[in-house]
mmCIF file of C-alpha atoms in Angstrom:
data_model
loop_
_atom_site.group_PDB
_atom_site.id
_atom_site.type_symbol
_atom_site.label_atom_id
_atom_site.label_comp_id
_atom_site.label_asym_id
_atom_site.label_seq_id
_atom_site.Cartn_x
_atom_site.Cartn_y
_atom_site.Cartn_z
ATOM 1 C CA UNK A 1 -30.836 -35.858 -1.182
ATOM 2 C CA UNK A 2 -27.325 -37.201 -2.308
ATOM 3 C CA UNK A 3 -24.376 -36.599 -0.091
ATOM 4 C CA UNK A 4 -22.521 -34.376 -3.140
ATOM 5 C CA UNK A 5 -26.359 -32.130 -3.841
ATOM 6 C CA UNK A 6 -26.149 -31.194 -0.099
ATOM 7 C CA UNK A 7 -22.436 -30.339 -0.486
ATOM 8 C CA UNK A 8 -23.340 -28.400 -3.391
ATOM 9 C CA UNK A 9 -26.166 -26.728 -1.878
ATOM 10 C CA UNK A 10 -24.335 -25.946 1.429
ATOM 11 C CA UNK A 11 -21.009 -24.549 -0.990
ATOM 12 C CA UNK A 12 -23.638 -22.435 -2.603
ATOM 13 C CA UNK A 13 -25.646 -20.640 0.182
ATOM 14 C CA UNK A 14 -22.350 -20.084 2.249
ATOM 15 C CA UNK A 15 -20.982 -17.828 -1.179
ATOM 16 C CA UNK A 16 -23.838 -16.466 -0.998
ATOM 17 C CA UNK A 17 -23.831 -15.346 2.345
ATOM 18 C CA UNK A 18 -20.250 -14.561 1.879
ATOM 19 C CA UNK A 19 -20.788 -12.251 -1.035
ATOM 20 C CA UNK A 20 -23.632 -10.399 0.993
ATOM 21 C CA UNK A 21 -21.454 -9.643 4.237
ATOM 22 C CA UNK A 22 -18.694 -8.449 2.081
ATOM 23 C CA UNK A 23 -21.253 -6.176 0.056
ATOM 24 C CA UNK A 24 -22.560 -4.820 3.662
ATOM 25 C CA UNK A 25 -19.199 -4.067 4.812
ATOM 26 C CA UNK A 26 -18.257 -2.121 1.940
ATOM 27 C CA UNK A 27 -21.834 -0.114 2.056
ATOM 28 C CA UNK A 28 -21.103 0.204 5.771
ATOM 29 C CA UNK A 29 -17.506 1.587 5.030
ATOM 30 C CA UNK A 30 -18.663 3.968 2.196
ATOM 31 C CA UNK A 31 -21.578 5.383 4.538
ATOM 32 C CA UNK A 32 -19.066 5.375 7.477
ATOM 33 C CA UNK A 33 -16.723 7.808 5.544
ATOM 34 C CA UNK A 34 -19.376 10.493 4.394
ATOM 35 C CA UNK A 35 -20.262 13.348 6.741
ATOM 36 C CA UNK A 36 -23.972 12.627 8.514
ATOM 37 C CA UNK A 37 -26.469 13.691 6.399
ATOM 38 C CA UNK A 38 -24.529 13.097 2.650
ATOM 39 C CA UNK A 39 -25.058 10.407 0.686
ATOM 40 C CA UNK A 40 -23.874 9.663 -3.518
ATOM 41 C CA UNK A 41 -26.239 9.044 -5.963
ATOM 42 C CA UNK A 42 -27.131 8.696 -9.577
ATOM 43 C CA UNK A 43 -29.176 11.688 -11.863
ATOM 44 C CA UNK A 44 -29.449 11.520 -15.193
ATOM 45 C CA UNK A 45 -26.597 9.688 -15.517
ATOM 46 C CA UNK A 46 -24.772 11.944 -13.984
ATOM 47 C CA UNK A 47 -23.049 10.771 -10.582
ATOM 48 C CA UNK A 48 -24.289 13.284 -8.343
ATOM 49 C CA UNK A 49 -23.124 13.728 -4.056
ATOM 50 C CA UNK A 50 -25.825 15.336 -2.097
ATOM 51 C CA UNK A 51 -25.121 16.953 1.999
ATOM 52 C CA UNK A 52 -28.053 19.490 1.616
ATOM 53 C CA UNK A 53 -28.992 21.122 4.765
ATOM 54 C CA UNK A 54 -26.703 18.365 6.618
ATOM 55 C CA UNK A 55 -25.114 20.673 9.322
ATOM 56 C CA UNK A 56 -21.758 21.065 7.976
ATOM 57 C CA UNK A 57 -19.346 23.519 8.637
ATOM 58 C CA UNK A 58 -16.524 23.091 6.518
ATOM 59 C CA UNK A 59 -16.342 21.415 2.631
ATOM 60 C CA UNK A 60 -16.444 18.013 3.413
ATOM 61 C CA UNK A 61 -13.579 15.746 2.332
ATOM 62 C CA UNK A 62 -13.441 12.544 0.682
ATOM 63 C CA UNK A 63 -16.501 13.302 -1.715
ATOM 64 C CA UNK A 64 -15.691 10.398 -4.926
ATOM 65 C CA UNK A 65 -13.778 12.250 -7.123
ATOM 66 C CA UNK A 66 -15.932 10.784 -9.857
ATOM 67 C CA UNK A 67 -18.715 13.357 -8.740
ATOM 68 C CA UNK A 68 -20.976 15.265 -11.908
ATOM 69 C CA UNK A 69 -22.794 17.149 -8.737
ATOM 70 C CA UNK A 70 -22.265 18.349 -5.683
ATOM 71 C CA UNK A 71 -25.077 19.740 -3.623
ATOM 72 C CA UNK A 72 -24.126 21.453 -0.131
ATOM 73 C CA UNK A 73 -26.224 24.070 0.012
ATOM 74 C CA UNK A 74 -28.043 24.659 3.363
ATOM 75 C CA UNK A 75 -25.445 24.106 5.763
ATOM 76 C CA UNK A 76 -23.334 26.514 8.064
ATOM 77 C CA UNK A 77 -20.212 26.622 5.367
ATOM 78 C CA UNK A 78 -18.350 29.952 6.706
ATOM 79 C CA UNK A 79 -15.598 30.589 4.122
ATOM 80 C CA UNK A 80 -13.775 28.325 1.037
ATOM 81 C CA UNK A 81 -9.993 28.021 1.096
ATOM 82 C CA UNK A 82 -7.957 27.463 -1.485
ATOM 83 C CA UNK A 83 -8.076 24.349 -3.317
ATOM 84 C CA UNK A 84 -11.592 22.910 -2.074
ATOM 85 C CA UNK A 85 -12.223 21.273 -4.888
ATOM 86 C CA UNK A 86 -8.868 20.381 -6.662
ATOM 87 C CA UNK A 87 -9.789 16.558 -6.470
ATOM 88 C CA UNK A 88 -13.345 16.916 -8.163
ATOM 89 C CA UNK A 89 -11.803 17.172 -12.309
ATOM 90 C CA UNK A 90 -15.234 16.032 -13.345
ATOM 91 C CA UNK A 91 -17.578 18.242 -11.332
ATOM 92 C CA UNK A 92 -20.197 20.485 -13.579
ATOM 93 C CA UNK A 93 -22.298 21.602 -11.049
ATOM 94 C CA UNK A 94 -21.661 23.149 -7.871
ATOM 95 C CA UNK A 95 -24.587 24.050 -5.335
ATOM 96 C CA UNK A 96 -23.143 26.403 -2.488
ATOM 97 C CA UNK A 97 -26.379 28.213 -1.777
ATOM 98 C CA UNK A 98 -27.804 29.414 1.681
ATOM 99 C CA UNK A 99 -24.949 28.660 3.514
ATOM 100 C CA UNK A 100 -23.078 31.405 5.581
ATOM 101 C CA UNK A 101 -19.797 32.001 3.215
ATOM 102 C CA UNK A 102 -18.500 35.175 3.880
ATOM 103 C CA UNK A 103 -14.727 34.823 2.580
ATOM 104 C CA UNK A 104 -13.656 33.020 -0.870
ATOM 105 C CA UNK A 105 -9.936 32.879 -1.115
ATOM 106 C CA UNK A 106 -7.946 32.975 -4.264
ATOM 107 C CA UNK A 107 -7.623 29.546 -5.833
ATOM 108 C CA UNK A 108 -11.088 28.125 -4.086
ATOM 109 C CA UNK A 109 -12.021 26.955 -7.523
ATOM 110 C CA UNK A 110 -8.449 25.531 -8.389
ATOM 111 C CA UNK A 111 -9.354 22.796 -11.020
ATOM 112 C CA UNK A 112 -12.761 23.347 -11.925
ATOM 113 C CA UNK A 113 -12.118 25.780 -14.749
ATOM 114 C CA UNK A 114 -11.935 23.137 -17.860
ATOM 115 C CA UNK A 115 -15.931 21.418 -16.922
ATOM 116 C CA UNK A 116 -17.339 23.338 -14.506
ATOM 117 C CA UNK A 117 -20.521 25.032 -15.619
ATOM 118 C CA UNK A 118 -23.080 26.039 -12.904
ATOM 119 C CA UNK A 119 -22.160 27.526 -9.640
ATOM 120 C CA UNK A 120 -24.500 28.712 -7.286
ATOM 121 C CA UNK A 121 -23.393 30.919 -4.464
ATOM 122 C CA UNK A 122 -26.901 33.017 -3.861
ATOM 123 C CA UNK A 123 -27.953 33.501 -0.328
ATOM 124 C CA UNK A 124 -24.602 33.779 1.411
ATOM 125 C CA UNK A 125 -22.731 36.712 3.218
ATOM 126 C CA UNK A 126 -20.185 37.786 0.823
ATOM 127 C CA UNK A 127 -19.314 41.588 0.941
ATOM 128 C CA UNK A 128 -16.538 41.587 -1.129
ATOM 129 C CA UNK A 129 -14.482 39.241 -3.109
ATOM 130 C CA UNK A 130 -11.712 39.585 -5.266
ATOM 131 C CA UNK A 131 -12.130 38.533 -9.082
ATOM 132 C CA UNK A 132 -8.900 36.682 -8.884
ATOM 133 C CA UNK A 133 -10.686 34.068 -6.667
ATOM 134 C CA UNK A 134 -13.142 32.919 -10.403
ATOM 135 C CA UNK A 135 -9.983 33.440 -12.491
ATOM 136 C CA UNK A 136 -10.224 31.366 -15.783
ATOM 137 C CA UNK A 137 -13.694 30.204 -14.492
ATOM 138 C CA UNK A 138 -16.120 29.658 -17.338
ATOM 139 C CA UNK A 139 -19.149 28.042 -14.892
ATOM 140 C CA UNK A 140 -22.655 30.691 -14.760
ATOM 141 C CA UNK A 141 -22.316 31.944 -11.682
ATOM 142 C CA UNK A 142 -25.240 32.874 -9.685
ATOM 143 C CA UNK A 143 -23.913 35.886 -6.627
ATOM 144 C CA UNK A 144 -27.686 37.089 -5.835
ATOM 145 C CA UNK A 145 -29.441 37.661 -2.420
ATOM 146 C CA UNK A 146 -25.823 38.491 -0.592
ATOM 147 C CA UNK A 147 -24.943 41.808 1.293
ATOM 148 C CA UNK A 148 -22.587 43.211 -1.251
ATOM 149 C CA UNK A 149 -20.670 45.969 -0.870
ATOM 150 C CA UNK A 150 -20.728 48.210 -4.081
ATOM 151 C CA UNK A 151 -17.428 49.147 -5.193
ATOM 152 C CA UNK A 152 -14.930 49.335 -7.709
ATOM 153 C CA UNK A 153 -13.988 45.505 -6.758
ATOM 154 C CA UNK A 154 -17.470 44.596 -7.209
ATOM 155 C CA UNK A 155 -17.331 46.230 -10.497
ATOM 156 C CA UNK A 156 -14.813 44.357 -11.767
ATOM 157 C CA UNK A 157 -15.682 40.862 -10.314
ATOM 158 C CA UNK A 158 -18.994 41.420 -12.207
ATOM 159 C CA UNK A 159 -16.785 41.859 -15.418
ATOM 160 C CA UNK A 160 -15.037 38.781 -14.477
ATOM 161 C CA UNK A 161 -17.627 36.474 -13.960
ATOM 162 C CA UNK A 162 -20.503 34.947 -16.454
ATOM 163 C CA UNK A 163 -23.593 35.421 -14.260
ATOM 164 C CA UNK A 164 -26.941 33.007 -14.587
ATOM 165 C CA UNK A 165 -29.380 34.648 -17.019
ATOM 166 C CA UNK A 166 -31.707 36.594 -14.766
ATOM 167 C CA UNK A 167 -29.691 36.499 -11.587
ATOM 168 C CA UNK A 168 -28.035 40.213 -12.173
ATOM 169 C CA UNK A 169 -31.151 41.950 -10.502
ATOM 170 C CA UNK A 170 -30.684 40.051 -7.364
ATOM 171 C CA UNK A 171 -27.317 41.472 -6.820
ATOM 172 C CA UNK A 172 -28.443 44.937 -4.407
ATOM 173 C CA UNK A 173 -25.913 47.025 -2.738
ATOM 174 C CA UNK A 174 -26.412 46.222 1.219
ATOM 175 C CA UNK A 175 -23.917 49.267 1.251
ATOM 176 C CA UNK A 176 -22.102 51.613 -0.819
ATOM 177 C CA UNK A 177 -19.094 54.062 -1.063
ATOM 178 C CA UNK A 178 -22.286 56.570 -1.893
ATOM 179 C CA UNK A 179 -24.488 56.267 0.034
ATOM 180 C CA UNK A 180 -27.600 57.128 -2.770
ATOM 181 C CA UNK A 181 -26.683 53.636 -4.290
ATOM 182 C CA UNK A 182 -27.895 51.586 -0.865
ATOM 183 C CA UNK A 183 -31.091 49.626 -2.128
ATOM 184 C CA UNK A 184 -30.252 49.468 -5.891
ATOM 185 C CA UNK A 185 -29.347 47.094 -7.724
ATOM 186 C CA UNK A 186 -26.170 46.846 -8.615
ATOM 187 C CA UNK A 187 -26.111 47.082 -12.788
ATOM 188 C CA UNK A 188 -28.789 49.442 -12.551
ATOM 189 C CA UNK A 189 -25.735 52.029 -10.611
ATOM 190 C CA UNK A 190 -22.989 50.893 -12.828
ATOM 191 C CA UNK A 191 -25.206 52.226 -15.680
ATOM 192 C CA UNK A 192 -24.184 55.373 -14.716
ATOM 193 C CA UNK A 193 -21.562 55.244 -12.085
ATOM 194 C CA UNK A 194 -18.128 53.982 -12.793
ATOM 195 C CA UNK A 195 -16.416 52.998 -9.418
ATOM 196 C CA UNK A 196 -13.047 52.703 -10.241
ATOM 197 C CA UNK A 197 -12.873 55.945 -11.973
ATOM 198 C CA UNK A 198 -14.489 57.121 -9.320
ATOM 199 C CA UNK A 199 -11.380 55.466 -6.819
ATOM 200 C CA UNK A 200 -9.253 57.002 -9.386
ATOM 201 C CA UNK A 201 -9.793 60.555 -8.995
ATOM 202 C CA UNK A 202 -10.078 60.005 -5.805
ATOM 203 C CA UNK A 203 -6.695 58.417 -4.965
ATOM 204 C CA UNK A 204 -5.644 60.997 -7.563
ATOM 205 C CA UNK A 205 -7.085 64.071 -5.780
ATOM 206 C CA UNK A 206 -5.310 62.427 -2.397
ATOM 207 C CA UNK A 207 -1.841 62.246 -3.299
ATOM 208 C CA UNK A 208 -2.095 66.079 -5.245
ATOM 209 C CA UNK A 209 -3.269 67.024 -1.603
ATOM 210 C CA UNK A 210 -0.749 64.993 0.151
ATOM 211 C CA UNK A 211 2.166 66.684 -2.348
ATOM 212 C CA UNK A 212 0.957 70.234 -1.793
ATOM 213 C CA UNK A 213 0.919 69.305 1.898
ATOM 214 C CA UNK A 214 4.816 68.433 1.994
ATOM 215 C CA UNK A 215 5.499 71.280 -0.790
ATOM 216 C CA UNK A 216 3.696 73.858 1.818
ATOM 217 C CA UNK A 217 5.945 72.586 4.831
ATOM 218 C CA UNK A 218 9.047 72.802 2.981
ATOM 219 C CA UNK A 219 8.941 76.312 1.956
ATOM 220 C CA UNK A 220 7.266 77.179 5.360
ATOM 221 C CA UNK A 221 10.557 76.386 6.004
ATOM 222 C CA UNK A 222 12.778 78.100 4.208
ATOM 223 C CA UNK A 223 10.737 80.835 4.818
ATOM 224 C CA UNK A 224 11.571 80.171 8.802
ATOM 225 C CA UNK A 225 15.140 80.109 7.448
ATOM 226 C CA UNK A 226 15.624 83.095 6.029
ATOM 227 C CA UNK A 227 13.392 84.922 8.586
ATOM 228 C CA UNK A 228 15.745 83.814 11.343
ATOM 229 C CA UNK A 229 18.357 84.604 9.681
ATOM 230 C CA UNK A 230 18.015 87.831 9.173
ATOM 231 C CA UNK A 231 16.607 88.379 12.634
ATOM 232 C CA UNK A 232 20.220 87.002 13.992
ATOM 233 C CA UNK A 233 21.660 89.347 11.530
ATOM 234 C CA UNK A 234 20.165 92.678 12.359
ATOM 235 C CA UNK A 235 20.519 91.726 16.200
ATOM 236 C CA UNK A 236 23.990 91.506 15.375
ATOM 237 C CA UNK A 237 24.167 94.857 13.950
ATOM 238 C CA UNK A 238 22.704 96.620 16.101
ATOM 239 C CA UNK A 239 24.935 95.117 18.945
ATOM 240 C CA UNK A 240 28.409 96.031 16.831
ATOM 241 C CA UNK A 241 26.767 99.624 16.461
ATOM 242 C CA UNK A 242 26.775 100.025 20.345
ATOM 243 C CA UNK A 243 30.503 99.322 20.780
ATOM 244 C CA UNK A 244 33.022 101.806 20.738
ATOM 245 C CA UNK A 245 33.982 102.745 16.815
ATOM 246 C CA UNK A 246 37.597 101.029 16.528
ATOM 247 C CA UNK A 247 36.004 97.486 17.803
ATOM 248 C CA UNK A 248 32.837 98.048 15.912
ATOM 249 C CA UNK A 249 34.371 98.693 12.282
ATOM 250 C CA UNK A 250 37.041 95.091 13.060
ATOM 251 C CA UNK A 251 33.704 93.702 13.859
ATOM 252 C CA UNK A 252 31.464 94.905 11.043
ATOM 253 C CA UNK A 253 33.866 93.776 8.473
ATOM 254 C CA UNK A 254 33.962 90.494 10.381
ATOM 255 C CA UNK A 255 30.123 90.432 10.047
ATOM 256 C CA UNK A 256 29.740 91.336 6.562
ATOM 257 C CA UNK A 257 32.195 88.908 5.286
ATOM 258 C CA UNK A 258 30.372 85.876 7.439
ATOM 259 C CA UNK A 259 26.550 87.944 5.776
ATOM 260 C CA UNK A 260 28.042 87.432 2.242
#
């Protein structure tokens, strides 16, 4: 073989192997900055980031912010601060399911509102959580198989949200401010209990009891006031009426003017 084919050759195959270590490293860097058990992928077209059942504890960071769908359901995930997601603009679906969420704060889903539209948080432990925390959130949301607390800020989260067709009867009150509603579903006692009327009256009936309380006391006291007096008075009285007549009429007439 010529001197300049080998040259060639040898130019070649060292590019090549050039191009593949650089193509290892970067796999090896990618796969070095995901959390054990997460790994990106391609669905439909759709770039999609999957950490099911991976352990996790927390919403793991640096997921490509080119992600269609994210998949962490089956981990350990406690609670969701604010702004989890804010660098995710092109998410659409969003699987939190079977995880152990128990607290979403306000703003959680910061960013999502404008392409978001499926978000799954079924088989957690939320009790309670306030409607502000979907605000302007147009996603299906699916809130079954929790242990929901059935109140008036249930009611109106459930007024707030757009919940996945068919997911309503899986939202059961695990307890209740009445305690007949424990068991039920939830839109089956809404359909003929309103809970924050219900808090209304009830707050209402509170501070009437609370004003009548302080109205009671008050004229309890003047009552006392008057009472005593008058006692002080008539022991007076009687005292001036046991002195001799000359100091008891300078006294009387001192009395009467301090009575009037």
């Amino acid at each position: 073989m010529p001197a300049a084919e080998r040259v060639l050759l040898r130019s070649v195959t060292m590019w090549l192997l050039l191009q593949s270590l650089l193509l290892l490293a970067s796999c090896l860097r990618l796969a070095a900055a995901f959390p054990k058990g997460c790994y990106p992928s391609e669905e439909e077209g759709l770039k999609t980031f999957r950490c099911s059942n991976a352990q996790l504890t927390e919403v793991p960071r640096d997921i490509p912010n080119d992600t269609n769908k994210l998949y962490l359901d089956s981990n350990r995930i406690p609670f969701l601060p604010h702004d989890a997601f804010r660098d995710l603009p092109l998410l659409l679906e969003l699987d939190l399911s079977h995880n152990a969420i128990a607290t979403v704060e306000s703003g959680a889903f910061r960013g999502l509102a404008e392409h978001l539209h499926s978000l799954d948080l079924s088989s957690n432990r939320l009790v309670s959580v306030s409607k502000d925390a979907f605000s302007n959130l147009k996603a299906k949301v699916n809130l079954s198989n929790n242990p929901w607390l059935c109140d008036c800020r249930l009611q109106e989260l459930i007024r707030t949200v757009d919940l996945v067709a068919g997911s309503s009867g899986g939202i059961v009150c695990e307890s209740s401010i009445q305690e007949e509603h424990v068991g039920k579903a939830f839109l089956q006692v809404i359909a003929d209990t309103d809970f924050c009327n219900v808090y209304k009256k009830t707050t209402d009936i509170a501070m009437l009891v609370t004003m009548f309380g302080w109205f009671a006391m008050v004229i309890s006291y003047l009552v006392y006031y008057v009472r005593q007096n008058q006692e002080d008075a008539r022991r007076h009285l009687e005292y001036l009426k046991s002195l001799p007549s000359k100091q008891r009429r300078s006294e009387e007439s001192s009395t009467i003017s301090t009575v009037v």
